[in-house]
mmCIF file of C-alpha atoms in Angstrom:
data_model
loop_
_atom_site.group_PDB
_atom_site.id
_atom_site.type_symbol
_atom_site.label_atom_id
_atom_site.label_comp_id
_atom_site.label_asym_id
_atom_site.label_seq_id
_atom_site.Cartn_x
_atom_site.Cartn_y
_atom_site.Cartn_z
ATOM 1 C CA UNK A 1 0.000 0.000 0.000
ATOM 2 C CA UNK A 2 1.143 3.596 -0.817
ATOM 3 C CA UNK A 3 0.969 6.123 1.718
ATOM 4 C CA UNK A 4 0.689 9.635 0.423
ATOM 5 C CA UNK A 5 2.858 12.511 2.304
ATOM 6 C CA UNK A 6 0.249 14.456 2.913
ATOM 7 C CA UNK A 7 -1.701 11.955 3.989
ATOM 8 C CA UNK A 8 0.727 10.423 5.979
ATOM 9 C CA UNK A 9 1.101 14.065 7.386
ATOM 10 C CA UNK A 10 -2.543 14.130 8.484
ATOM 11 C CA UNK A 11 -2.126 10.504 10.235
ATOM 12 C CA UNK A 12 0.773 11.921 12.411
ATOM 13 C CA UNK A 13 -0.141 14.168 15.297
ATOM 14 C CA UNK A 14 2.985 15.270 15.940
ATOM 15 C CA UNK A 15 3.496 16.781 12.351
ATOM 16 C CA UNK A 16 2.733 20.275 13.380
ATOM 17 C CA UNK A 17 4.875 20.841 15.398
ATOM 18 C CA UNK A 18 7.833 18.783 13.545
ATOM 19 C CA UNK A 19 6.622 20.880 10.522
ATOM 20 C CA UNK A 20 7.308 24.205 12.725
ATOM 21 C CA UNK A 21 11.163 23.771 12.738
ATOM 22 C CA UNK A 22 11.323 24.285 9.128
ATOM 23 C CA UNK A 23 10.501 27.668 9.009
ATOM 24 C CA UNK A 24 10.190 28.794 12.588
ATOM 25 C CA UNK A 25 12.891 31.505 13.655
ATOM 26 C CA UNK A 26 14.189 31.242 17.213
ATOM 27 C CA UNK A 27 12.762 34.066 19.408
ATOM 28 C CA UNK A 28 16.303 35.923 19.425
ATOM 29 C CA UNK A 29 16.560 35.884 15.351
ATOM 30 C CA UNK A 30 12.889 37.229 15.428
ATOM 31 C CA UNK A 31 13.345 40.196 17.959
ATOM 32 C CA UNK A 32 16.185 41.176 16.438
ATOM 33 C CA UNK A 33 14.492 41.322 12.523
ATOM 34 C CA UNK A 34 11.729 42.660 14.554
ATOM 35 C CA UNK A 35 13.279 45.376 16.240
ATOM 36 C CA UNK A 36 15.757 46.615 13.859
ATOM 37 C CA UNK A 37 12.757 47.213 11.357
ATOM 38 C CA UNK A 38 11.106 49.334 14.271
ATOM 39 C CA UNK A 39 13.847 51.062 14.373
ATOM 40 C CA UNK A 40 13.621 52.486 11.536
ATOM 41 C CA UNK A 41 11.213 54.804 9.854
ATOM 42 C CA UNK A 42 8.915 53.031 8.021
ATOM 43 C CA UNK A 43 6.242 54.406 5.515
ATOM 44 C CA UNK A 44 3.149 52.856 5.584
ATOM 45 C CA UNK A 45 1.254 53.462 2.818
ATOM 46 C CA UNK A 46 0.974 57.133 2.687
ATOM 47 C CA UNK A 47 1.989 57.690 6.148
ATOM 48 C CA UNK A 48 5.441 57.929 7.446
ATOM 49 C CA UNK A 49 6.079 56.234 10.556
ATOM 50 C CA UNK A 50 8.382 57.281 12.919
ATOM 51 C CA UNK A 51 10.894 54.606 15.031
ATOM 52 C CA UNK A 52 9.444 53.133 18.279
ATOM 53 C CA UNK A 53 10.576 51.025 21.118
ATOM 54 C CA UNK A 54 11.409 47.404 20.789
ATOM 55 C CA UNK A 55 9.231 44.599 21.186
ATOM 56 C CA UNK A 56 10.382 41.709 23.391
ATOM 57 C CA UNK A 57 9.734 38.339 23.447
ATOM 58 C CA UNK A 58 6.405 37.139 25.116
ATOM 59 C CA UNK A 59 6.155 33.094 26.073
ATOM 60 C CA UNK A 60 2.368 33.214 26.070
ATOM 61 C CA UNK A 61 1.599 35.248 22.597
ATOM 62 C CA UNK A 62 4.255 32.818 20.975
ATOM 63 C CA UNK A 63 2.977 29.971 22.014
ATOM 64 C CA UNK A 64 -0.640 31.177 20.962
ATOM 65 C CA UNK A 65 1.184 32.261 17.694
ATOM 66 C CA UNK A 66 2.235 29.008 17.394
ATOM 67 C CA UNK A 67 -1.357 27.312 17.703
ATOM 68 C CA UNK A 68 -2.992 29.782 15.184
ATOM 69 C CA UNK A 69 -0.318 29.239 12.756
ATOM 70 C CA UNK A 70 -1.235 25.099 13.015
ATOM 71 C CA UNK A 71 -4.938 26.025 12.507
ATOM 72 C CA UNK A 72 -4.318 27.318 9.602
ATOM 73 C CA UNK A 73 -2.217 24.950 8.342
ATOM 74 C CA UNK A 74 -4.860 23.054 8.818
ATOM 75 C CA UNK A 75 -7.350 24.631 7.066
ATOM 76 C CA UNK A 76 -5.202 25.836 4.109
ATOM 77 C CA UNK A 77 -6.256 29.353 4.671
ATOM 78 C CA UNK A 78 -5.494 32.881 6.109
ATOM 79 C CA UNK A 79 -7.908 34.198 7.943
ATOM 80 C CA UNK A 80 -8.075 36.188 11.886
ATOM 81 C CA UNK A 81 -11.229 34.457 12.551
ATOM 82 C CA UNK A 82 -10.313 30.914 13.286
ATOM 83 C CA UNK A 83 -12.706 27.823 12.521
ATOM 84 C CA UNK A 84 -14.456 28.143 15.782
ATOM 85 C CA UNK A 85 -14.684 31.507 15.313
ATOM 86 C CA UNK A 86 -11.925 32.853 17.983
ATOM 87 C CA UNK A 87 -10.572 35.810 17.745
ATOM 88 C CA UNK A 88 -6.908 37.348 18.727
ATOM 89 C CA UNK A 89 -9.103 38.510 21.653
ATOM 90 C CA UNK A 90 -10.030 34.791 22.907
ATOM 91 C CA UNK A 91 -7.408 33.432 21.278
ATOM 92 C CA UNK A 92 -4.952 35.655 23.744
ATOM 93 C CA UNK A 93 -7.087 34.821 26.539
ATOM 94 C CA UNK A 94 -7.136 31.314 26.056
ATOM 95 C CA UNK A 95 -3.653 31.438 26.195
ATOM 96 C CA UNK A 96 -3.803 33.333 29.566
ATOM 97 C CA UNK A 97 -2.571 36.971 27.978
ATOM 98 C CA UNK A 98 -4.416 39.912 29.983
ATOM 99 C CA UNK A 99 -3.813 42.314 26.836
ATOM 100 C CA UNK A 100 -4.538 46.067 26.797
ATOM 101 C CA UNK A 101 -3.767 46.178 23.334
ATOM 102 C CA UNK A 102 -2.935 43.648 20.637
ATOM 103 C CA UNK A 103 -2.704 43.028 17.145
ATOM 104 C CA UNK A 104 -2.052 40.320 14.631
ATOM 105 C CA UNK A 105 -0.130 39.989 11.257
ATOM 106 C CA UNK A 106 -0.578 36.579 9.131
ATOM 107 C CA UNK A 107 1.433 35.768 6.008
ATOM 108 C CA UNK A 108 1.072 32.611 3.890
ATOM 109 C CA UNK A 109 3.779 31.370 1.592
ATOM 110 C CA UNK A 110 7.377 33.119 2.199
ATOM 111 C CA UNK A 111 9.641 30.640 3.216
ATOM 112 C CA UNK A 112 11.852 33.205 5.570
ATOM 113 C CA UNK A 113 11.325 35.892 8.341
ATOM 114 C CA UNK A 114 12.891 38.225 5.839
ATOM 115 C CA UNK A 115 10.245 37.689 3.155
ATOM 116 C CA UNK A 116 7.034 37.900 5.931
ATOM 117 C CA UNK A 117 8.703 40.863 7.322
ATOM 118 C CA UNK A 118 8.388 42.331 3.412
ATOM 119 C CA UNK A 119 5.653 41.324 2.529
ATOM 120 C CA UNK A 120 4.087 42.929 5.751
ATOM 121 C CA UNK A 121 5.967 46.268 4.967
ATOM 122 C CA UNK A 122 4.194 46.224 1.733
ATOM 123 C CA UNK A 123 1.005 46.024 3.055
ATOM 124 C CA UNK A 124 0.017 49.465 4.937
ATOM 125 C CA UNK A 125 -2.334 47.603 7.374
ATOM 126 C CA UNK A 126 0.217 45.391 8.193
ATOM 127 C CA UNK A 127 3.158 47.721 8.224
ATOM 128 C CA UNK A 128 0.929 50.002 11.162
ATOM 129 C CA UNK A 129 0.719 47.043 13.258
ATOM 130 C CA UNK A 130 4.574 46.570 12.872
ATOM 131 C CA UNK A 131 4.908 49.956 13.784
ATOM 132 C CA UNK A 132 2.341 50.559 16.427
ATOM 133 C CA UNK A 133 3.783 52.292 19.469
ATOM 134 C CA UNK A 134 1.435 50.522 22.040
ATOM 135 C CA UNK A 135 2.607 47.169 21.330
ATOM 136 C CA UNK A 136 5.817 46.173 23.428
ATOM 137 C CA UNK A 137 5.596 42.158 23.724
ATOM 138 C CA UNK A 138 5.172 39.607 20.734
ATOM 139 C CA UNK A 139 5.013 36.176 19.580
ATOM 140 C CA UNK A 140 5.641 35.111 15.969
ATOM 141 C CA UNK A 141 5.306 31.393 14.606
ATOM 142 C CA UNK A 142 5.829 29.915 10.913
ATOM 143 C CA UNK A 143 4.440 26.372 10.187
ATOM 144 C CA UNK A 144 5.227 24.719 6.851
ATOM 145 C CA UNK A 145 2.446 21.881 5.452
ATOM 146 C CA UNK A 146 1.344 20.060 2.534
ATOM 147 C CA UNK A 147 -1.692 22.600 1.624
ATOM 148 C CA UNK A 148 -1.458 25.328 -1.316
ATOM 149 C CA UNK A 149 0.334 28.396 0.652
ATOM 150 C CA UNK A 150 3.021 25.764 2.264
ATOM 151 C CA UNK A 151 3.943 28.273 4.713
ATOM 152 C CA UNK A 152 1.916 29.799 7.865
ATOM 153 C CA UNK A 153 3.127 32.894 9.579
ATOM 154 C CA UNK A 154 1.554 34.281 12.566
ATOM 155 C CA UNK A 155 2.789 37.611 14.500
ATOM 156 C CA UNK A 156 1.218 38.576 17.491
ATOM 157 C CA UNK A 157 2.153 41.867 19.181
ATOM 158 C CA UNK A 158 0.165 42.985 22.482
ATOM 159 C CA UNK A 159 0.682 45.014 25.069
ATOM 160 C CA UNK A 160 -0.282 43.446 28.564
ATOM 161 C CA UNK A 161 -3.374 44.406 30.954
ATOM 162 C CA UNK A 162 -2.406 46.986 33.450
ATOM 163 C CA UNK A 163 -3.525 45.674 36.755
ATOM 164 C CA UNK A 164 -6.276 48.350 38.299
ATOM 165 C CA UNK A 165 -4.919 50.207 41.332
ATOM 166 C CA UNK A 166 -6.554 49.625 44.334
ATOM 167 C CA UNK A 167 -8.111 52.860 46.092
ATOM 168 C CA UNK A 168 -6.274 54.313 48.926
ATOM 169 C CA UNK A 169 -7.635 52.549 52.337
ATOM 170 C CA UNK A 170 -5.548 54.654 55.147
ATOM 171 C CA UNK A 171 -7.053 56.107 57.853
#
């Protein structure tokens, strides 16, 4: 019996995340691609944005970057609504991020960080999000599969809840 890749793919639960390593940069290689393209002026379609801080690595949004970018891997398809129809907002939760602010960038098909990071810049939706001020944590995943766009990338940038202040109880 013949056993197609793909489908032999689809029989292995562990493929995901196998499938992860071949395009998934290590958090230092991402900050730093990250943050020396925030460093920079960047225009966004007709606006020119100035340089902002640097975004660090977040545990939580790259592991939920991670998940999203196996959904849709799964489904074959770029989309911020997921199959269940979770949202950055639930999906962030769900992951246990209190955000203030967040924002996501997807990318199907470039096989580097270099060519998402373009083809966001390219984009003036995308290119705000990179350069949104708010945003000082992120996660970022790539996971390669059989389906049409090979390639899943998923950038997450938030900024975390700020815990309320409790009122002043002295005497």
């Amino acid at each position: 019996m013949r056993v197609w890749p793909s489908l032999l793919l689809s029989l292995v639960p562990a493929a995901p995340a196998v499938l992860a390593a071949a395009c998934q940069p290590d958090a230092e290689t991402a900050a730093h691609a990250l943050n020396a393209l925030r460093a920079q002026a960047q225009r966004c379609g007709s606006r020119l944005w100035p340089v902002v801080p640097a975004l660090r690595w977040q545990a939580a949004l790259g592991e939920s970057s991670r998940r999203y970018a196996e959904e849709l891997t799964t489904l074959d398809r770029l989309d911020h609504v997921g199959a269940s129809g979770a949202t950055l907002r639930t999906r962030l939760r769900e992951s246990g991020y209190l955000m203030r602010v967040a924002g996501e960038n997807l990318a199907g098909g470039p096989e580097t960080l270099d060519e998402a990071l373009a083809q966001w810049l390219g984009s003036a939706a995308h290119c705000e999000n990179l350069m949104a001020a708010d945003f000082e944590e992120f996660g970022l995943a790539c996971v390669a599969g059989p389906g049409r766009l090979q390639r899943y990338w998923v950038l997450q940038m938030a900024a975390p809840a700020r815990p309320r202040s409790s009122p002043d109880r002295s005497p």
